[in-house]
mmCIF file of C-alpha atoms in Angstrom:
data_model
loop_
_atom_site.group_PDB
_atom_site.id
_atom_site.type_symbol
_atom_site.label_atom_id
_atom_site.label_comp_id
_atom_site.label_asym_id
_atom_site.label_seq_id
_atom_site.Cartn_x
_atom_site.Cartn_y
_atom_site.Cartn_z
ATOM 1 C CA ALA A 1448 -22.637 6.443 19.388
ATOM 2 C CA VAL A 1449 -24.675 6.665 22.581
ATOM 3 C CA THR A 1450 -26.477 9.899 23.056
ATOM 4 C CA GLN A 1451 -25.810 12.044 26.078
ATOM 5 C CA GLY A 1452 -29.321 11.255 27.314
ATOM 6 C CA ALA A 1453 -28.599 7.553 27.186
ATOM 7 C CA GLY A 1454 -26.069 7.848 29.963
ATOM 8 C CA ASP A 1455 -28.361 9.277 32.583
ATOM 9 C CA ARG A 1456 -28.862 7.623 35.954
ATOM 10 C CA LEU A 1457 -32.604 7.311 36.181
ATOM 11 C CA THR A 1458 -32.854 6.883 39.949
ATOM 12 C CA GLU A 1459 -30.648 6.877 43.043
ATOM 13 C CA SER A 1460 -32.501 4.007 44.788
ATOM 14 C CA GLY A 1461 -30.870 1.217 42.781
ATOM 15 C CA LEU A 1462 -34.013 0.148 40.998
ATOM 16 C CA ARG A 1463 -33.102 1.389 37.639
ATOM 17 C CA VAL A 1464 -29.507 2.618 37.359
ATOM 18 C CA GLY A 1465 -27.308 2.290 34.346
ATOM 19 C CA THR A 1466 -27.096 3.139 30.665
ATOM 20 C CA PRO A 1467 -30.516 2.680 29.086
ATOM 21 C CA ALA A 1468 -29.011 1.743 25.659
ATOM 22 C CA TYR A 1469 -27.575 -1.487 27.218
ATOM 23 C CA MET A 1470 -30.264 -2.323 29.802
ATOM 24 C CA SER A 1471 -32.364 -5.391 29.595
ATOM 25 C CA PRO A 1472 -36.191 -4.749 29.438
ATOM 26 C CA GLU A 1473 -36.619 -6.122 32.905
ATOM 27 C CA GLN A 1474 -33.933 -3.942 34.316
ATOM 28 C CA ALA A 1475 -35.478 -0.842 32.671
ATOM 29 C CA THR A 1476 -38.793 -1.538 34.380
ATOM 30 C CA GLY A 1477 -37.208 -1.888 37.820
ATOM 31 C CA ASP A 1478 -37.746 -5.582 38.145
ATOM 32 C CA LEU A 1479 -35.621 -6.788 41.076
ATOM 33 C CA ARG A 1480 -35.580 -10.405 39.908
ATOM 34 C CA LEU A 1481 -32.626 -10.003 37.650
ATOM 35 C CA ASP A 1482 -30.373 -12.973 36.731
ATOM 36 C CA ALA A 1483 -27.712 -13.952 34.245
ATOM 37 C CA ARG A 1484 -30.199 -13.541 31.327
ATOM 38 C CA SER A 1485 -30.271 -9.790 32.019
ATOM 39 C CA ASP A 1486 -26.462 -9.718 31.658
ATOM 40 C CA VAL A 1487 -26.750 -11.675 28.416
ATOM 41 C CA TYR A 1488 -29.016 -8.907 27.012
ATOM 42 C CA SER A 1489 -26.623 -6.150 28.056
ATOM 43 C CA LEU A 1490 -23.630 -7.934 26.556
ATOM 44 C CA ALA A 1491 -25.549 -8.564 23.339
ATOM 45 C CA ALA A 1492 -26.380 -4.837 23.145
ATOM 46 C CA VAL A 1493 -22.652 -3.999 23.452
ATOM 47 C CA LEU A 1494 -21.774 -6.485 20.726
ATOM 48 C CA TYR A 1495 -24.551 -5.129 18.545
ATOM 49 C CA GLU A 1496 -23.043 -1.675 18.777
ATOM 50 C CA MET A 1497 -19.579 -3.040 18.000
ATOM 51 C CA LEU A 1498 -20.826 -4.566 14.818
ATOM 52 C CA ALA A 1499 -23.628 -2.109 13.748
ATOM 53 C CA GLY A 1500 -22.094 1.192 14.883
ATOM 54 C CA GLU A 1501 -24.964 1.984 17.287
ATOM 55 C CA PRO A 1502 -26.897 0.227 20.118
ATOM 56 C CA PRO A 1503 -30.061 -1.753 19.451
ATOM 57 C CA HIS A 1504 -32.179 1.186 20.523
ATOM 58 C CA THR A 1505 -31.315 4.846 20.309
ATOM 59 C CA GLY A 1506 -33.073 8.105 21.187
ATOM 60 C CA PRO A 1507 -32.547 11.691 22.324
ATOM 61 C CA THR A 1508 -33.245 10.943 25.988
ATOM 62 C CA ALA A 1509 -33.053 8.051 28.408
ATOM 63 C CA GLN A 1510 -36.867 7.917 28.545
ATOM 64 C CA ALA A 1511 -37.125 7.731 24.745
ATOM 65 C CA ILE A 1512 -34.662 4.891 24.627
ATOM 66 C CA ILE A 1513 -36.487 2.968 27.380
ATOM 67 C CA ALA A 1514 -39.815 3.453 25.525
ATOM 68 C CA LYS A 1515 -38.314 1.858 22.441
ATOM 69 C CA LEU A 1516 -36.695 -0.843 24.469
ATOM 70 C CA LEU A 1517 -39.985 -1.889 25.970
ATOM 71 C CA THR A 1518 -42.153 -1.636 22.833
ATOM 72 C CA GLU A 1519 -39.991 -2.154 19.763
ATOM 73 C CA PRO A 1520 -37.852 -5.135 18.649
ATOM 74 C CA PRO A 1521 -34.294 -4.181 17.671
ATOM 75 C CA MET A 1522 -33.608 -4.245 13.919
ATOM 76 C CA ARG A 1523 -31.899 -7.489 12.969
ATOM 77 C CA LEU A 1524 -28.200 -7.013 12.607
ATOM 78 C CA SER A 1525 -28.198 -8.717 9.204
ATOM 79 C CA VAL A 1526 -30.408 -5.874 7.972
ATOM 80 C CA VAL A 1527 -27.991 -3.250 9.233
ATOM 81 C CA ARG A 1528 -24.872 -5.165 8.133
ATOM 82 C CA GLY A 1529 -25.234 -7.632 5.327
ATOM 83 C CA ASP A 1530 -21.933 -9.395 5.816
ATOM 84 C CA VAL A 1531 -22.804 -10.688 9.320
ATOM 85 C CA PRO A 1532 -22.970 -14.554 9.319
ATOM 86 C CA ALA A 1533 -26.414 -15.986 9.923
ATOM 87 C CA GLY A 1534 -25.183 -17.829 13.032
ATOM 88 C CA ILE A 1535 -24.005 -14.578 14.690
ATOM 89 C CA ASP A 1536 -27.184 -12.814 13.641
ATOM 90 C CA ALA A 1537 -29.274 -15.507 15.183
ATOM 91 C CA ALA A 1538 -27.282 -15.642 18.388
ATOM 92 C CA LEU A 1539 -27.653 -11.849 18.803
ATOM 93 C CA ALA A 1540 -31.314 -11.959 18.068
ATOM 94 C CA ARG A 1541 -31.825 -14.630 20.711
ATOM 95 C CA ALA A 1542 -29.718 -12.767 23.248
ATOM 96 C CA LEU A 1543 -31.762 -9.590 22.580
ATOM 97 C CA ALA A 1544 -35.104 -11.223 23.008
ATOM 98 C CA LYS A 1545 -37.369 -9.230 25.281
ATOM 99 C CA PRO A 1546 -38.692 -12.192 27.306
ATOM 100 C CA PRO A 1547 -35.785 -13.471 29.488
ATOM 101 C CA ALA A 1548 -36.940 -17.049 28.962
ATOM 102 C CA GLU A 1549 -36.116 -16.834 25.231
ATOM 103 C CA ARG A 1550 -32.485 -15.747 25.778
ATOM 104 C CA PHE A 1551 -29.403 -17.835 26.544
ATOM 105 C CA ALA A 1552 -29.360 -18.906 30.124
ATOM 106 C CA SER A 1553 -25.826 -17.712 30.691
ATOM 107 C CA ALA A 1554 -23.048 -15.645 29.106
ATOM 108 C CA ALA A 1555 -21.097 -18.947 28.573
ATOM 109 C CA GLY A 1556 -23.990 -20.210 26.401
ATOM 110 C CA PHE A 1557 -23.966 -16.892 24.453
ATOM 111 C CA ALA A 1558 -20.204 -17.098 23.929
ATOM 112 C CA GLU A 1559 -20.457 -20.711 22.759
ATOM 113 C CA ALA A 1560 -23.102 -19.642 20.136
ATOM 114 C CA LEU A 1561 -20.876 -16.838 18.931
ATOM 115 C CA ALA A 1562 -17.862 -19.136 18.577
ATOM 116 C CA GLY A 1563 -19.691 -22.213 17.310
ATOM 117 C CA PRO A 1564 -18.999 -24.051 14.077
ATOM 118 C CA PRO A 1565 -21.733 -22.280 11.910
ATOM 119 C CA ALA A 1566 -20.359 -18.886 12.830
ATOM 120 C CA ARG A 1567 -16.731 -19.901 12.259
ATOM 121 C CA ALA A 1568 -17.533 -21.453 8.945
ATOM 122 C CA ALA A 1569 -19.369 -18.339 7.717
ATOM 123 C CA LEU A 1570 -16.420 -16.131 8.798
ATOM 124 C CA ARG A 1571 -13.938 -18.291 6.872
ATOM 125 C CA HIS A 1572 -15.913 -17.904 3.662
ATOM 126 C CA GLY A 1573 -16.472 -14.159 3.847
ATOM 127 C CA ARG A 1574 -14.729 -11.496 1.788
ATOM 128 C CA SER A 1575 -11.143 -11.065 2.968
ATOM 129 C CA ARG A 1576 -11.227 -7.420 4.097
ATOM 130 C CA ASN A 1577 -14.612 -7.579 5.787
ATOM 131 C CA ARG A 1578 -13.891 -11.061 7.119
ATOM 132 C CA ARG A 1579 -10.811 -9.862 9.069
ATOM 133 C CA ALA A 1580 -12.653 -6.959 10.658
ATOM 134 C CA LEU A 1581 -15.738 -9.017 11.470
ATOM 135 C CA THR A 1582 -13.640 -11.877 12.777
ATOM 136 C CA ALA A 1583 -11.692 -9.533 15.079
ATOM 137 C CA SER A 1584 -14.913 -7.952 16.385
ATOM 138 C CA VAL A 1585 -16.513 -11.283 17.087
ATOM 139 C CA ALA A 1586 -13.385 -12.650 18.762
ATOM 140 C CA VAL A 1587 -13.179 -9.586 21.050
ATOM 141 C CA ALA A 1588 -16.911 -9.990 21.821
ATOM 142 C CA THR A 1589 -16.543 -13.672 22.547
ATOM 143 C CA VAL A 1590 -13.752 -13.036 24.998
ATOM 144 C CA LEU A 1591 -15.800 -10.210 26.549
ATOM 145 C CA VAL A 1592 -18.828 -12.421 27.008
ATOM 146 C CA ALA A 1593 -16.888 -15.325 28.383
ATOM 147 C CA GLY A 1594 -14.989 -13.033 30.732
ATOM 148 C CA TRP A 1595 -18.184 -11.386 31.886
ATOM 149 C CA GLY A 1596 -19.593 -14.742 32.851
ATOM 150 C CA TRP A 1597 -16.487 -15.549 34.926
ATOM 151 C CA LEU A 1598 -16.576 -12.157 36.655
ATOM 152 C CA HIS A 1599 -20.277 -12.312 37.265
ATOM 153 C CA SER A 1600 -19.848 -15.737 38.879
ATOM 154 C CA ARG A 1601 -17.230 -14.286 41.166
ATOM 155 C CA ALA A 1602 -19.251 -11.180 41.985
ATOM 156 C CA ALA A 1603 -22.297 -13.352 42.776
ATOM 157 C CA HIS A 1604 -20.490 -14.474 45.921
ATOM 158 C CA ARG A 1605 -19.964 -10.908 47.271
ATOM 159 C CA PRO A 1606 -22.296 -10.206 50.183
ATOM 160 C CA LEU A 1607 -24.853 -7.428 49.631
ATOM 161 C CA VAL A 1608 -24.728 -4.769 52.314
ATOM 162 C CA ILE A 1609 -27.514 -2.187 52.459
ATOM 163 C CA LEU A 1610 -26.717 1.045 54.259
ATOM 164 C CA MET A 1611 -29.786 2.745 55.705
ATOM 165 C CA ASP A 1612 -29.798 6.236 57.227
ATOM 166 C CA SER A 1613 -31.883 9.306 57.691
ATOM 167 C CA PRO A 1614 -30.925 12.451 55.706
ATOM 168 C CA HIS A 1615 -32.021 14.629 58.665
ATOM 169 C CA PRO A 1616 -29.076 16.798 59.790
ATOM 170 C CA ALA A 1617 -29.705 15.915 63.411
ATOM 171 C CA ARG A 1618 -28.849 12.276 62.616
ATOM 172 C CA ILE A 1619 -25.618 13.026 60.831
ATOM 173 C CA TYR A 1620 -22.423 12.649 62.882
ATOM 174 C CA ASP A 1621 -20.092 15.403 61.529
ATOM 175 C CA GLU A 1622 -20.313 18.866 60.093
ATOM 176 C CA GLU A 1623 -18.295 18.069 57.025
ATOM 177 C CA THR A 1624 -20.902 15.527 55.855
ATOM 178 C CA ILE A 1625 -23.725 17.953 56.642
ATOM 179 C CA ARG A 1626 -21.998 20.622 54.470
ATOM 180 C CA ALA A 1627 -21.701 18.166 51.597
ATOM 181 C CA SER A 1628 -25.427 17.294 51.946
ATOM 182 C CA GLY A 1629 -24.445 13.765 52.737
ATOM 183 C CA THR A 1630 -25.465 11.142 55.272
ATOM 184 C CA ASN A 1631 -23.718 8.792 57.604
ATOM 185 C CA ALA A 1632 -24.349 6.114 54.947
ATOM 186 C CA ASP A 1633 -22.148 8.058 52.462
ATOM 187 C CA VAL A 1634 -19.205 7.997 54.863
ATOM 188 C CA ILE A 1635 -19.803 4.367 55.917
ATOM 189 C CA SER A 1636 -19.879 3.372 52.256
ATOM 190 C CA ASP A 1637 -16.429 4.846 51.834
ATOM 191 C CA ILE A 1638 -15.176 3.122 54.966
ATOM 192 C CA LEU A 1639 -16.272 -0.306 53.609
ATOM 193 C CA ALA A 1640 -15.199 0.387 49.997
ATOM 194 C CA ASP A 1641 -12.229 -2.011 50.012
ATOM 195 C CA LEU A 1642 -14.151 -4.925 51.435
ATOM 196 C CA PRO A 1643 -15.313 -7.723 49.019
ATOM 197 C CA ILE A 1644 -18.954 -6.653 49.267
ATOM 198 C CA VAL A 1645 -21.664 -5.001 47.189
ATOM 199 C CA ARG A 1646 -22.878 -1.760 48.823
ATOM 200 C CA GLN A 1647 -26.308 -0.174 48.385
ATOM 201 C CA LYS A 1648 -27.682 2.938 50.080
ATOM 202 C CA GLU A 1649 -31.259 3.553 51.203
ATOM 203 C CA SER A 1650 -32.532 6.796 52.768
ATOM 204 C CA GLY A 1651 -34.741 5.822 55.708
ATOM 205 C CA GLY A 1652 -36.921 7.923 58.027
ATOM 206 C CA PRO A 1653 -40.469 7.841 59.481
ATOM 207 C CA ALA A 1654 -42.091 7.991 55.970
ATOM 208 C CA TRP A 1655 -39.957 5.138 54.550
ATOM 209 C CA HIS A 1656 -42.029 2.122 53.495
ATOM 210 C CA ARG A 1657 -39.947 0.221 50.915
ATOM 211 C CA TYR A 1658 -40.044 -3.018 52.987
ATOM 212 C CA ASP A 1659 -40.981 -5.345 50.142
ATOM 213 C CA GLU A 1660 -38.363 -3.896 47.766
ATOM 214 C CA VAL A 1661 -35.490 -4.294 50.260
ATOM 215 C CA VAL A 1662 -36.560 -7.840 51.183
ATOM 216 C CA ARG A 1663 -36.386 -8.797 47.503
ATOM 217 C CA PHE A 1664 -32.832 -7.562 47.385
ATOM 218 C CA ASP A 1665 -32.141 -10.464 49.908
ATOM 219 C CA PRO A 1666 -29.265 -8.554 51.608
ATOM 220 C CA ASP A 1667 -26.630 -10.306 53.775
ATOM 221 C CA LEU A 1668 -26.284 -7.392 56.085
ATOM 222 C CA ILE A 1669 -28.255 -4.178 56.772
ATOM 223 C CA VAL A 1670 -26.256 -1.400 58.470
ATOM 224 C CA MET A 1671 -28.733 1.064 59.941
ATOM 225 C CA HIS A 1672 -28.872 4.162 62.253
ATOM 226 C CA TYR A 1673 -31.008 3.360 65.262
ATOM 227 C CA SER A 1674 -33.049 6.483 64.762
ATOM 228 C CA THR A 1675 -33.890 5.626 61.129
ATOM 229 C CA PHE A 1676 -37.198 4.073 62.195
ATOM 230 C CA ARG A 1677 -38.027 6.437 65.040
ATOM 231 C CA GLY A 1678 -41.836 6.404 65.753
ATOM 232 C CA SER A 1679 -44.191 8.806 67.491
ATOM 233 C CA ASP A 1680 -45.712 6.355 69.956
ATOM 234 C CA ALA A 1681 -44.187 7.001 73.368
ATOM 235 C CA ASP A 1682 -44.966 3.498 74.562
ATOM 236 C CA ASP A 1683 -43.121 1.888 71.578
ATOM 237 C CA PRO A 1684 -40.459 4.324 70.364
ATOM 238 C CA ARG A 1685 -39.353 2.112 67.421
ATOM 239 C CA PRO A 1686 -42.539 0.545 65.866
ATOM 240 C CA GLY A 1687 -41.020 1.080 62.370
ATOM 241 C CA LEU A 1688 -37.929 -0.895 63.399
ATOM 242 C CA LYS A 1689 -40.082 -3.727 64.652
ATOM 243 C CA THR A 1690 -42.113 -3.833 61.491
ATOM 244 C CA PHE A 1691 -38.966 -3.757 59.311
ATOM 245 C CA LEU A 1692 -37.230 -6.650 61.215
ATOM 246 C CA ARG A 1693 -40.389 -8.805 60.981
ATOM 247 C CA TYR A 1694 -39.921 -8.811 57.212
ATOM 248 C CA PHE A 1695 -36.548 -10.605 57.663
ATOM 249 C CA ALA A 1696 -37.505 -13.013 60.468
ATOM 250 C CA ASP A 1697 -37.375 -16.048 58.228
ATOM 251 C CA ARG A 1698 -34.309 -14.957 56.286
ATOM 252 C CA PRO A 1699 -30.578 -15.175 57.180
ATOM 253 C CA THR A 1700 -30.079 -11.393 56.844
ATOM 254 C CA ARG A 1701 -28.083 -9.945 59.721
ATOM 255 C CA PHE A 1702 -28.229 -6.386 61.125
ATOM 256 C CA LEU A 1703 -25.816 -3.851 62.499
ATOM 257 C CA ILE A 1704 -27.576 -1.032 64.343
ATOM 258 C CA TYR A 1705 -25.326 1.890 65.220
ATOM 259 C CA THR A 1706 -25.912 4.716 67.710
ATOM 260 C CA ARG A 1707 -24.195 7.599 69.474
ATOM 261 C CA SER A 1708 -26.012 6.574 72.647
ATOM 262 C CA SER A 1709 -24.908 4.016 75.140
ATOM 263 C CA GLU A 1710 -24.384 0.690 73.397
ATOM 264 C CA ALA A 1711 -25.606 -1.194 76.445
ATOM 265 C CA ALA A 1712 -28.736 0.979 76.725
ATOM 266 C CA VAL A 1713 -29.590 0.591 73.031
ATOM 267 C CA ARG A 1714 -28.953 -3.191 73.196
ATOM 268 C CA HIS A 1715 -31.379 -3.383 76.124
ATOM 269 C CA ALA A 1716 -33.904 -1.260 74.187
ATOM 270 C CA VAL A 1717 -33.689 -3.431 71.071
ATOM 271 C CA ASP A 1718 -33.936 -6.692 73.133
ATOM 272 C CA SER A 1719 -37.001 -5.352 74.924
ATOM 273 C CA LEU A 1720 -38.678 -4.035 71.788
ATOM 274 C CA MET A 1721 -38.069 -7.252 69.779
ATOM 275 C CA ALA A 1722 -38.850 -9.707 72.596
ATOM 276 C CA ASP A 1723 -42.236 -10.676 71.215
ATOM 277 C CA VAL A 1724 -40.878 -11.056 67.679
ATOM 278 C CA ASP A 1725 -37.974 -13.169 68.929
ATOM 279 C CA ALA A 1726 -40.454 -15.347 70.752
ATOM 280 C CA GLN A 1727 -42.167 -16.106 67.483
ATOM 281 C CA HIS A 1728 -38.953 -16.315 65.453
ATOM 282 C CA PRO A 1729 -36.172 -17.640 67.827
ATOM 283 C CA GLY A 1730 -32.749 -16.469 66.901
ATOM 284 C CA LEU A 1731 -33.743 -13.159 65.364
ATOM 285 C CA LEU A 1732 -32.197 -11.115 68.156
ATOM 286 C CA ALA A 1733 -28.906 -13.080 67.872
ATOM 287 C CA ARG A 1734 -28.619 -11.644 64.288
ATOM 288 C CA ILE A 1735 -28.735 -8.074 65.512
ATOM 289 C CA THR A 1736 -25.470 -6.404 66.453
ATOM 290 C CA VAL A 1737 -25.610 -3.008 68.295
ATOM 291 C CA PHE A 1738 -22.583 -0.795 67.555
ATOM 292 C CA GLY A 1739 -22.072 2.073 69.948
ATOM 293 C CA THR A 1740 -20.110 4.665 67.922
ATOM 294 C CA PRO A 1741 -17.135 5.425 70.207
ATOM 295 C CA ASP A 1742 -15.906 8.953 71.058
ATOM 296 C CA HIS A 1743 -12.172 9.128 70.538
ATOM 297 C CA GLY A 1744 -12.205 12.861 70.888
ATOM 298 C CA GLY A 1745 -14.382 15.554 69.324
ATOM 299 C CA GLY A 1746 -17.538 13.525 69.682
ATOM 300 C CA PRO A 1747 -18.500 10.251 67.960
ATOM 301 C CA HIS A 1748 -18.060 10.528 64.160
ATOM 302 C CA TRP A 1749 -17.149 8.201 61.304
ATOM 303 C CA ARG A 1750 -14.255 10.288 59.958
ATOM 304 C CA ASP A 1751 -12.135 9.245 62.997
ATOM 305 C CA PRO A 1752 -9.797 6.527 61.635
ATOM 306 C CA VAL A 1753 -10.060 4.494 64.798
ATOM 307 C CA THR A 1754 -13.863 4.536 64.718
ATOM 308 C CA ALA A 1755 -13.801 3.700 61.012
ATOM 309 C CA GLY A 1756 -11.467 0.795 61.733
ATOM 310 C CA GLU A 1757 -13.713 -0.581 64.513
ATOM 311 C CA LEU A 1758 -16.826 -0.415 62.300
ATOM 312 C CA LYS A 1759 -15.055 -2.177 59.447
ATOM 313 C CA LEU A 1760 -13.931 -4.895 61.766
ATOM 314 C CA ALA A 1761 -17.439 -5.358 63.068
ATOM 315 C CA VAL A 1762 -18.682 -5.758 59.517
ATOM 316 C CA LYS A 1763 -15.974 -8.245 58.629
ATOM 317 C CA ARG A 1764 -16.831 -10.362 61.675
ATOM 318 C CA ILE A 1765 -20.563 -10.300 60.985
ATOM 319 C CA LEU A 1766 -19.982 -11.421 57.343
ATOM 320 C CA ARG A 1767 -17.050 -13.722 58.330
ATOM 321 C CA LEU A 1768 -14.733 -12.002 55.893
ATOM 322 C CA GLU A 1769 -11.646 -12.556 58.022
#
């Protein structure tokens, strides 16, 4: 069984979130360059627990599990359970290899190895009682692995939307969100929840400097409060915004900048601020949408259903989800 500590979320930033017992080594270290081989490792860890009764690595805390994950090889399944066919044992060992290059390239390849002729032959010649239980477990696991590959291929086409906002109360649009210690990004995430996208939140502000990390996420759209990158230079009130957008000048990432101020005024400010960058990278300004949060009564806020609908429509148009 997985210990309580193994279920902890290690960070809120998205770099290392999940159940450590089933993480790949690269996911546990916060590597952003994850691919299908990381999924193969996680699926192998689930299958290992199904057959062995516990995950490949266990420990009293999430940190202890990660330490083992990064430094110790998992015990071979054949040592834990002697009736496991050599083909399945070998497939699991390969799928649980620490270097991604040594694993199966895809969940489909892993499923094929689990259901291949050597594994089937070994299952046919096992003892009757153990054979039935083992065959059932492997069959379920094979379906799980194959299904995961299908779902992952579909999820891979979902646009990634990063929601950036300042946690400062002066930037938050309604009292209910302030009382809940939330941000505009929390409410916007709920507004966009039923769209076929992947959402990720980032807390911005003057001290924020995760430019490289966000670039490596390669987002399709970044939704951000105009004040998120407020600077102190009176001659250039948004130097942080300019720096941030430069990172994406040669990428297709689009931006939606929202504000309670006049949409026309902020559009003019953004165009003026980014004129030199757009001269170097033509077309950048065309990828920036300014959304003036409307006031339908009671001040501009996201909990108004009309405002929420207008924002959702803007996101759908930008991502061409209609």
